[in-house]
CSV table of C-alpha atoms in Angstrom, one decimal:
chain,number,residue,atom,x,y,z
V,142,UNK,CA,34.3,35.3,-5.3
V,143,UNK,CA,32.9,38.5,-4.0
V,144,UNK,CA,30.8,36.4,-1.5
V,145,UNK,CA,33.9,34.8,-0.1
V,146,UNK,CA,35.7,38.1,0.4
V,147,UNK,CA,32.6,39.4,2.1
V,148,UNK,CA,32.7,36.4,4.6
V,149,UNK,CA,36.4,37.0,5.3
V,150,UNK,CA,35.7,40.7,6.1
V,151,UNK,CA,32.9,39.7,8.5
V,152,UNK,CA,35.2,37.1,10.3
V,153,UNK,CA,38.1,39.6,10.6
V,154,UNK,CA,35.7,42.2,12.0
V,155,UNK,CA,34.4,39.8,14.7
V,156,UNK,CA,37.9,38.6,15.6
V,157,UNK,CA,39.6,42.0,15.7
V,158,UNK,CA,38.7,42.8,19.3
V,159,UNK,CA,40.2,39.5,20.4
V,160,UNK,CA,43.4,40.3,18.5
V,161,UNK,CA,43.6,43.6,20.4
V,162,UNK,CA,43.1,42.0,23.8
V,163,UNK,CA,46.8,41.3,24.6
V,164,UNK,CA,47.6,44.9,23.8
V,165,UNK,CA,44.8,46.1,26.0
V,166,UNK,CA,46.0,44.0,28.9
V,167,UNK,CA,49.4,45.7,28.8
V,168,UNK,CA,47.7,49.0,29.6
V,169,UNK,CA,45.3,47.4,32.1
V,170,UNK,CA,47.2,45.4,34.7
V,171,UNK,CA,43.9,44.2,36.2
V,172,UNK,CA,43.3,42.1,33.1
V,173,UNK,CA,46.9,41.1,32.8
V,174,UNK,CA,46.7,39.4,36.2
V,175,UNK,CA,44.8,36.1,36.5
V,176,UNK,CA,41.7,36.3,38.7
V,177,UNK,CA,42.2,33.3,40.9
V,178,UNK,CA,40.4,34.6,44.0
V,179,UNK,CA,37.2,32.7,43.1
V,180,UNK,CA,39.0,29.4,42.9
V,181,UNK,CA,41.8,29.7,45.4
V,182,UNK,CA,41.7,27.4,48.4
V,183,UNK,CA,44.0,29.6,50.5
V,184,UNK,CA,42.9,32.8,52.2
V,185,UNK,CA,44.5,35.2,54.4
V,186,UNK,CA,44.4,33.5,57.8
V,187,UNK,CA,42.9,35.3,60.7
V,188,UNK,CA,45.6,37.0,62.6
V,189,UNK,CA,45.8,35.5,66.1
V,190,UNK,CA,46.6,38.1,68.7
V,191,UNK,CA,49.0,37.4,71.5
V,192,UNK,CA,47.5,38.2,74.9
V,193,UNK,CA,48.9,38.3,78.4
V,194,UNK,CA,45.9,39.1,80.6
V,195,UNK,CA,45.6,41.3,83.7
V,196,UNK,CA,46.1,40.2,87.3
V,197,UNK,CA,42.8,41.6,88.6
V,198,UNK,CA,39.4,42.8,87.6
V,199,UNK,CA,40.5,46.4,87.7
V,200,UNK,CA,43.2,46.0,85.1
V,201,UNK,CA,41.7,43.2,83.0
V,202,UNK,CA,42.9,43.2,79.4
V,203,UNK,CA,40.1,44.3,77.1
V,204,UNK,CA,39.4,42.1,74.2
V,205,UNK,CA,37.0,41.9,71.2
V,206,UNK,CA,35.5,38.9,69.5
V,207,UNK,CA,38.2,36.8,67.8
V,208,UNK,CA,41.0,34.3,68.5
V,209,UNK,CA,43.9,34.8,70.9
V,210,UNK,CA,46.9,33.0,72.2
V,211,UNK,CA,49.0,33.4,75.3
V,212,UNK,CA,52.4,35.0,75.0
V,213,UNK,CA,53.9,33.2,78.1
V,214,UNK,CA,53.2,30.4,80.6
V,215,UNK,CA,51.1,31.0,83.7
V,216,UNK,CA,52.5,29.9,87.0
V,217,UNK,CA,50.4,27.7,89.3
V,218,UNK,CA,47.8,29.4,91.4
V,219,UNK,CA,47.7,32.5,89.3
V,220,UNK,CA,44.7,34.0,87.4
V,221,UNK,CA,44.5,36.0,84.1
V,222,UNK,CA,41.7,38.5,83.7
V,223,UNK,CA,40.1,39.7,80.4
V,224,UNK,CA,37.1,41.9,79.7
V,225,UNK,CA,34.7,42.0,76.8
V,226,UNK,CA,31.8,44.5,76.2
V,227,UNK,CA,29.2,45.7,73.7
V,228,UNK,CA,26.7,42.8,74.0
V,229,UNK,CA,23.0,43.6,73.6
V,230,UNK,CA,20.0,41.7,75.0
V,231,UNK,CA,19.7,38.5,72.9
V,232,UNK,CA,23.4,38.4,72.0
V,233,UNK,CA,25.2,35.5,73.6
V,234,UNK,CA,28.8,35.7,74.7
V,235,UNK,CA,30.8,32.5,74.4
V,236,UNK,CA,34.4,32.0,75.5
V,237,UNK,CA,36.3,28.8,74.5
V,238,UNK,CA,39.6,28.0,76.1
V,239,UNK,CA,42.2,25.4,75.3
V,240,UNK,CA,45.0,24.7,77.9
V,241,UNK,CA,48.3,22.9,77.8
V,242,UNK,CA,50.4,21.9,80.7
V,243,UNK,CA,50.6,19.3,83.5
V,244,UNK,CA,48.0,21.1,85.6
V,245,UNK,CA,44.4,21.8,86.0
V,246,UNK,CA,42.7,25.0,84.9
V,247,UNK,CA,39.3,26.7,85.0
V,248,UNK,CA,37.6,29.1,82.6
V,249,UNK,CA,35.2,31.4,84.5
V,250,UNK,CA,32.7,34.0,83.2
V,251,UNK,CA,31.6,37.0,85.4
V,252,UNK,CA,29.1,39.8,84.8
V,253,UNK,CA,29.9,43.5,85.1
V,254,UNK,CA,29.2,43.3,88.9
V,255,UNK,CA,31.8,40.5,89.1
V,256,UNK,CA,29.3,37.9,90.0
V,257,UNK,CA,30.1,34.4,88.7
V,258,UNK,CA,27.8,33.3,85.8
V,259,UNK,CA,29.4,30.1,84.5
V,260,UNK,CA,32.5,28.0,85.2
V,261,UNK,CA,34.1,25.0,83.5
V,262,UNK,CA,37.2,23.2,84.8
V,263,UNK,CA,39.6,20.5,83.5
V,264,UNK,CA,42.0,18.2,85.3
V,265,UNK,CA,45.6,17.8,84.3
V,266,UNK,CA,45.0,14.1,83.5
V,267,UNK,CA,42.0,15.0,81.2
V,268,UNK,CA,42.8,18.0,79.1
V,269,UNK,CA,39.9,19.3,77.0
V,270,UNK,CA,38.4,22.4,75.5
V,271,UNK,CA,36.4,24.5,78.0
V,272,UNK,CA,33.5,26.6,77.0
V,273,UNK,CA,31.4,29.1,79.0
V,274,UNK,CA,28.5,31.2,77.6
V,275,UNK,CA,25.7,33.5,78.7
V,276,UNK,CA,22.5,34.8,77.0
V,277,UNK,CA,21.2,37.9,78.7
V,278,UNK,CA,17.6,39.2,78.8
V,279,UNK,CA,16.5,42.8,78.6
V,280,UNK,CA,17.5,43.9,82.1
V,281,UNK,CA,20.1,46.2,80.6
V,282,UNK,CA,20.8,47.9,77.3
V,283,UNK,CA,24.4,46.9,77.0
V,284,UNK,CA,26.3,44.1,78.8
V,285,UNK,CA,30.0,43.6,79.6
V,286,UNK,CA,31.7,40.5,81.0
V,287,UNK,CA,34.9,39.3,82.6
V,288,UNK,CA,36.7,36.2,81.5
V,289,UNK,CA,39.1,34.7,84.0
V,290,UNK,CA,41.6,31.8,83.5
V,291,UNK,CA,42.5,30.2,86.8
V,292,UNK,CA,45.4,27.8,87.1
V,293,UNK,CA,45.4,25.2,89.8
V,294,UNK,CA,48.3,24.7,92.2
V,295,UNK,CA,49.3,21.4,90.6
V,296,UNK,CA,51.7,23.0,88.2
V,297,UNK,CA,52.3,25.7,85.6
V,298,UNK,CA,50.1,26.2,82.6
V,299,UNK,CA,52.6,26.2,79.7
V,300,UNK,CA,50.2,27.9,77.2
V,301,UNK,CA,46.6,28.5,76.4
V,302,UNK,CA,44.4,29.8,73.6
V,303,UNK,CA,41.1,31.7,73.9
V,304,UNK,CA,38.3,32.3,71.4
V,305,UNK,CA,35.5,34.8,72.0
V,306,UNK,CA,32.3,34.7,70.0
V,307,UNK,CA,29.1,36.8,69.8
V,308,UNK,CA,26.0,35.0,68.6
V,309,UNK,CA,22.6,36.7,68.1
V,310,UNK,CA,19.4,35.0,69.3
V,311,UNK,CA,16.8,37.6,68.4
V,312,UNK,CA,13.1,36.8,68.6
V,313,UNK,CA,10.1,37.2,66.4
V,314,UNK,CA,11.9,38.4,63.3
V,315,UNK,CA,13.0,41.5,65.1
V,316,UNK,CA,16.6,42.8,65.5
V,317,UNK,CA,16.2,42.6,69.3
V,318,UNK,CA,15.3,40.2,72.1
V,319,UNK,CA,11.6,39.7,73.0
V,320,UNK,CA,12.0,41.0,76.5
V,321,UNK,CA,10.9,39.4,79.7
V,322,UNK,CA,8.6,42.3,80.4
V,323,UNK,CA,5.6,44.1,78.9
V,324,UNK,CA,7.7,47.2,78.0
V,325,UNK,CA,10.1,45.1,75.9
V,326,UNK,CA,7.4,43.1,74.0
V,327,UNK,CA,8.0,42.5,70.3
V,328,UNK,CA,4.9,43.3,68.2
V,329,UNK,CA,3.6,40.5,65.9
V,330,UNK,CA,1.1,40.1,63.2
V,331,UNK,CA,-0.1,36.9,61.5
V,332,UNK,CA,2.8,34.7,60.5
V,333,UNK,CA,5.5,32.2,61.6
V,334,UNK,CA,8.4,33.2,63.7
V,335,UNK,CA,11.4,31.8,65.6
V,336,UNK,CA,12.2,32.6,69.2
V,337,UNK,CA,14.9,31.6,71.8
V,338,UNK,CA,14.9,30.9,75.5
V,339,UNK,CA,17.5,29.7,78.0
V,340,UNK,CA,17.4,28.0,81.4
V,341,UNK,CA,18.5,30.0,84.4
V,342,UNK,CA,21.9,28.3,84.3
V,343,UNK,CA,22.7,29.6,80.8
V,344,UNK,CA,21.3,33.2,81.0
V,345,UNK,CA,18.5,35.4,82.0
V,346,UNK,CA,16.5,35.2,78.8
V,347,UNK,CA,13.9,32.9,80.3
V,348,UNK,CA,10.7,34.5,79.1
V,349,UNK,CA,9.6,36.2,75.9
V,350,UNK,CA,6.8,38.8,75.6
V,351,UNK,CA,5.0,39.6,72.3
V,352,UNK,CA,2.1,41.9,71.6
V,353,UNK,CA,-0.7,41.4,69.1
V,354,UNK,CA,-3.6,43.7,68.1
V,355,UNK,CA,-6.9,41.7,68.0
V,356,UNK,CA,-10.4,43.0,67.4
V,357,UNK,CA,-13.5,42.1,69.5
V,358,UNK,CA,-14.9,38.7,68.5
V,359,UNK,CA,-11.7,37.5,66.8
V,360,UNK,CA,-9.7,34.5,67.9
V,361,UNK,CA,-6.0,34.7,68.2
V,362,UNK,CA,-4.5,31.2,67.7
V,363,UNK,CA,-1.0,30.7,68.9
V,364,UNK,CA,1.0,27.5,68.2
V,365,UNK,CA,4.3,26.8,69.9
V,366,UNK,CA,6.7,24.1,68.8
V,367,UNK,CA,9.5,23.5,71.2
V,368,UNK,CA,12.5,21.2,70.7
V,369,UNK,CA,11.6,17.5,70.9
V,370,UNK,CA,13.6,17.1,74.1
V,371,UNK,CA,12.3,20.1,75.9
V,372,UNK,CA,9.1,22.0,77.0
V,373,UNK,CA,8.2,25.3,78.5
V,374,UNK,CA,6.2,26.2,81.5
V,375,UNK,CA,3.3,28.1,80.0
V,376,UNK,CA,1.7,30.3,77.3
V,377,UNK,CA,0.0,33.2,79.1
V,378,UNK,CA,-2.4,35.8,77.6
V,379,UNK,CA,-2.8,39.3,79.1
V,380,UNK,CA,-4.8,42.4,78.1
V,381,UNK,CA,-3.5,45.9,77.8
V,382,UNK,CA,-3.9,46.5,81.5
V,383,UNK,CA,-1.6,43.5,82.1
V,384,UNK,CA,-4.3,41.4,83.6
V,385,UNK,CA,-3.8,37.7,83.1
V,386,UNK,CA,-6.6,36.2,81.1
V,387,UNK,CA,-5.5,32.7,80.1
V,388,UNK,CA,-2.8,30.2,80.9
V,389,UNK,CA,-1.9,27.1,78.9
V,390,UNK,CA,0.7,24.6,80.1
V,391,UNK,CA,2.7,21.7,78.5
V,392,UNK,CA,1.5,18.1,78.7
V,393,UNK,CA,4.9,16.6,78.1
V,394,UNK,CA,8.4,17.3,76.5
V,395,UNK,CA,8.3,18.1,72.9
V,396,UNK,CA,4.6,18.6,72.8
V,397,UNK,CA,3.2,21.1,70.2
V,398,UNK,CA,0.8,23.4,72.1
V,399,UNK,CA,-2.0,25.3,70.3
V,400,UNK,CA,-3.7,28.0,72.4
V,401,UNK,CA,-6.8,29.8,71.1
V,402,UNK,CA,-7.8,33.1,72.6
V,403,UNK,CA,-11.1,34.8,72.1
V,404,UNK,CA,-10.9,38.6,72.3
V,405,UNK,CA,-13.8,40.1,74.3
V,406,UNK,CA,-12.9,43.6,73.1
V,407,UNK,CA,-10.6,45.3,70.6
V,408,UNK,CA,-7.3,45.7,72.3
V,409,UNK,CA,-3.6,45.1,72.3
V,410,UNK,CA,-3.0,41.7,73.9
V,411,UNK,CA,0.2,40.4,75.3
V,412,UNK,CA,1.6,36.9,74.9
V,413,UNK,CA,4.2,35.5,77.3
V,414,UNK,CA,6.2,32.3,76.6
V,415,UNK,CA,7.7,31.3,79.9
V,416,UNK,CA,10.6,28.9,80.2
V,417,UNK,CA,9.9,28.5,84.0
V,418,UNK,CA,11.9,26.2,86.1
V,419,UNK,CA,12.5,23.5,83.5
V,420,UNK,CA,15.8,21.7,83.2
V,421,UNK,CA,18.5,23.9,81.7
V,422,UNK,CA,19.2,22.7,78.2
V,423,UNK,CA,21.2,25.7,77.0
V,424,UNK,CA,19.6,27.9,74.3
V,425,UNK,CA,16.3,26.4,73.1
V,426,UNK,CA,14.8,27.5,69.7
V,427,UNK,CA,11.1,27.3,69.3
V,428,UNK,CA,8.7,28.0,66.4
V,429,UNK,CA,5.9,30.5,67.0
V,430,UNK,CA,2.9,30.6,64.6
V,431,UNK,CA,0.1,33.2,65.0
V,432,UNK,CA,-3.2,33.5,63.1
V,433,UNK,CA,-6.2,35.8,63.7
V,434,UNK,CA,-9.6,34.3,62.7
V,435,UNK,CA,-13.2,35.2,63.0
V,436,UNK,CA,-15.0,33.2,65.6
V,437,UNK,CA,-17.0,31.3,62.9
V,438,UNK,CA,-13.7,29.9,61.5
V,439,UNK,CA,-12.2,29.0,64.8
V,440,UNK,CA,-14.7,26.5,66.2
V,441,UNK,CA,-12.2,23.6,65.7
V,442,UNK,CA,-10.0,25.1,68.4
V,443,UNK,CA,-12.7,24.9,71.1
V,444,UNK,CA,-14.4,22.0,72.7
V,445,UNK,CA,-18.0,21.5,71.6
V,446,UNK,CA,-19.4,22.3,75.0
V,447,UNK,CA,-17.3,25.5,75.2
V,448,UNK,CA,-18.1,27.7,72.2
V,449,UNK,CA,-19.7,25.8,69.3
V,450,UNK,CA,-21.2,28.8,67.6
V,451,UNK,CA,-21.2,32.6,67.9
V,452,UNK,CA,-24.9,33.2,68.7
V,453,UNK,CA,-26.8,30.2,69.9
V,454,UNK,CA,-24.5,28.8,72.6
V,455,UNK,CA,-25.2,29.3,76.3
V,456,UNK,CA,-21.9,27.6,77.4
V,457,UNK,CA,-19.1,29.6,79.0
V,458,UNK,CA,-15.5,29.5,77.8
V,459,UNK,CA,-13.7,28.5,81.0
V,460,UNK,CA,-10.4,29.5,79.6
V,461,UNK,CA,-11.1,33.1,78.7
V,462,UNK,CA,-13.9,33.8,81.2
V,463,UNK,CA,-16.1,35.2,78.3
V,464,UNK,CA,-19.8,34.4,78.4
V,465,UNK,CA,-20.9,33.5,74.9
V,466,UNK,CA,-24.4,34.5,75.7
V,467,UNK,CA,-23.2,38.0,76.6
V,468,UNK,CA,-21.4,38.1,73.3
V,469,UNK,CA,-24.5,37.0,71.4
V,470,UNK,CA,-26.7,39.5,73.3
V,471,UNK,CA,-24.3,42.3,72.5
V,472,UNK,CA,-24.1,41.3,68.8
V,473,UNK,CA,-27.9,41.0,68.6
V,474,UNK,CA,-28.3,44.4,70.3
V,475,UNK,CA,-25.8,46.0,67.9
V,476,UNK,CA,-27.6,44.5,64.9
V,477,UNK,CA,-31.0,45.7,66.2
V,478,UNK,CA,-29.6,49.1,66.9
V,479,UNK,CA,-28.3,49.2,63.3
V,480,UNK,CA,-31.7,48.3,61.9
V,481,UNK,CA,-33.5,50.8,64.1
V,482,UNK,CA,-31.1,53.5,63.1
V,483,UNK,CA,-31.8,52.7,59.4
V,484,UNK,CA,-35.5,52.7,59.8
V,485,UNK,CA,-35.4,56.0,61.7
V,486,UNK,CA,-33.4,57.5,58.9
V,487,UNK,CA,-35.9,56.2,56.3
V,488,UNK,CA,-38.9,57.6,58.3
V,489,UNK,CA,-37.1,60.9,58.8
V,490,UNK,CA,-36.5,61.2,55.1
V,491,UNK,CA,-40.1,60.2,54.3
V,492,UNK,CA,-41.5,62.7,56.7
V,493,UNK,CA,-39.3,65.4,55.3
V,494,UNK,CA,-40.3,64.6,51.7
V,495,UNK,CA,-43.9,64.5,52.7
V,496,UNK,CA,-43.7,67.8,54.5
V,497,UNK,CA,-42.0,69.3,51.5
V,498,UNK,CA,-44.7,68.1,49.1
V,499,UNK,CA,-47.5,69.2,51.4
V,500,UNK,CA,-45.9,72.6,51.8
V,501,UNK,CA,-45.6,72.9,48.0
V,502,UNK,CA,-49.3,71.9,47.5
V,503,UNK,CA,-50.5,74.3,50.3
V,504,UNK,CA,-48.4,77.1,48.9
V,505,UNK,CA,-49.7,76.6,45.4
V,506,UNK,CA,-53.3,76.5,46.6
V,507,UNK,CA,-52.9,79.6,48.7
V,508,UNK,CA,-51.3,81.5,45.9
V,509,UNK,CA,-54.1,80.5,43.6
V,510,UNK,CA,-56.7,81.6,46.1
V,511,UNK,CA,-55.1,85.0,46.6
V,512,UNK,CA,-54.7,85.7,43.0
V,513,UNK,CA,-58.4,85.0,42.3
V,514,UNK,CA,-59.6,87.3,45.1
V,515,UNK,CA,-57.7,90.3,43.7
V,516,UNK,CA,-59.1,90.1,40.1
V,517,UNK,CA,-61.4,93.1,39.3
V,518,UNK,CA,-65.0,92.4,38.3
V,519,UNK,CA,-66.1,93.0,34.7
V,520,UNK,CA,-68.5,96.0,34.1
V,521,UNK,CA,-71.1,96.2,31.4
V,522,UNK,CA,-71.5,99.3,29.2
V,523,UNK,CA,-75.0,100.9,29.4
V,524,UNK,CA,-77.2,100.1,26.4
V,525,UNK,CA,-78.9,103.0,24.6
V,526,UNK,CA,-82.7,103.1,25.0
V,527,UNK,CA,-84.8,102.6,21.9
V,528,UNK,CA,-86.1,106.1,21.9
V,529,UNK,CA,-82.7,107.5,21.9
V,530,UNK,CA,-81.8,105.6,18.8
V,531,UNK,CA,-84.6,107.2,16.9
């Protein structure tokens, strides 16, 4: 009986917080309200801003990224001007327009100097979404653009919508673009990275520069994997004085190119990935893998007649222009110098110890000799004569 009462007390104790929960919810409205945000399929829709546009570059309506709709129709032959700003190198601006009306229209993108960068047009009989975009390089710190809607003279544009996006295409794991110059190079270590390039019709980010620190005798191995339908112009290696050392091209579209580079001296080396004059395919993403190996572990990346071993080859690496015999001679000279320096130190220590011992022995002998020469001679007492004793 007592055991049953004990069990009841335990159960009531455990359930008492649950019994008080409704009372607690009265004083805590946050609990009284059902939390449906995690499961709700409806969200606050993005507010679409109504725009009217300016009638010239000078009074272009300034916009931010987002979605917009026209507040009125646009008569035939007229233009509407808009302006967007705050784009960094490696940030692509994209404008998408949708037009309604029995007329043709064009969506045009201009730079800050009002030079046309991209244009897309539609005919009244074939309405479609129009999109223009641009990916800048590192020529400037901040970019601004003009977006212009141009209505043909076939009729009025009854309405239109406009969407502006900013997409980041930063290179090498950095929060910036790998610039198309030495000054804007992104530093790399060993690892795998992603980079982006565009053709000249889609932007000015047509080359990426990276920097890598490599010690003398090490091999920097760079592997570039482009999209399967594209290729780049070249992989180029430079030293810190910006002197071109090696250049590797692409055999065909989609080819994975591995370029080994042997460092003749410890230095900061530059790597350029150049899009060149290839066909414009928009933004192209590529994989970049870098590894730094000792020469003894990088033989597989060289032809047998180029650089089979570190020391015993007499062949010349035609890519890097480094004579392997020179490297072997320098390495042997350095090794010999190390041994000679060690022997000299041992001899110097031996001579010093020998001189110390010899000095100690000579000092001890000299002290002994001097001490013996100063000792007084013993004198005998005169013995009494026999007659004196009597």
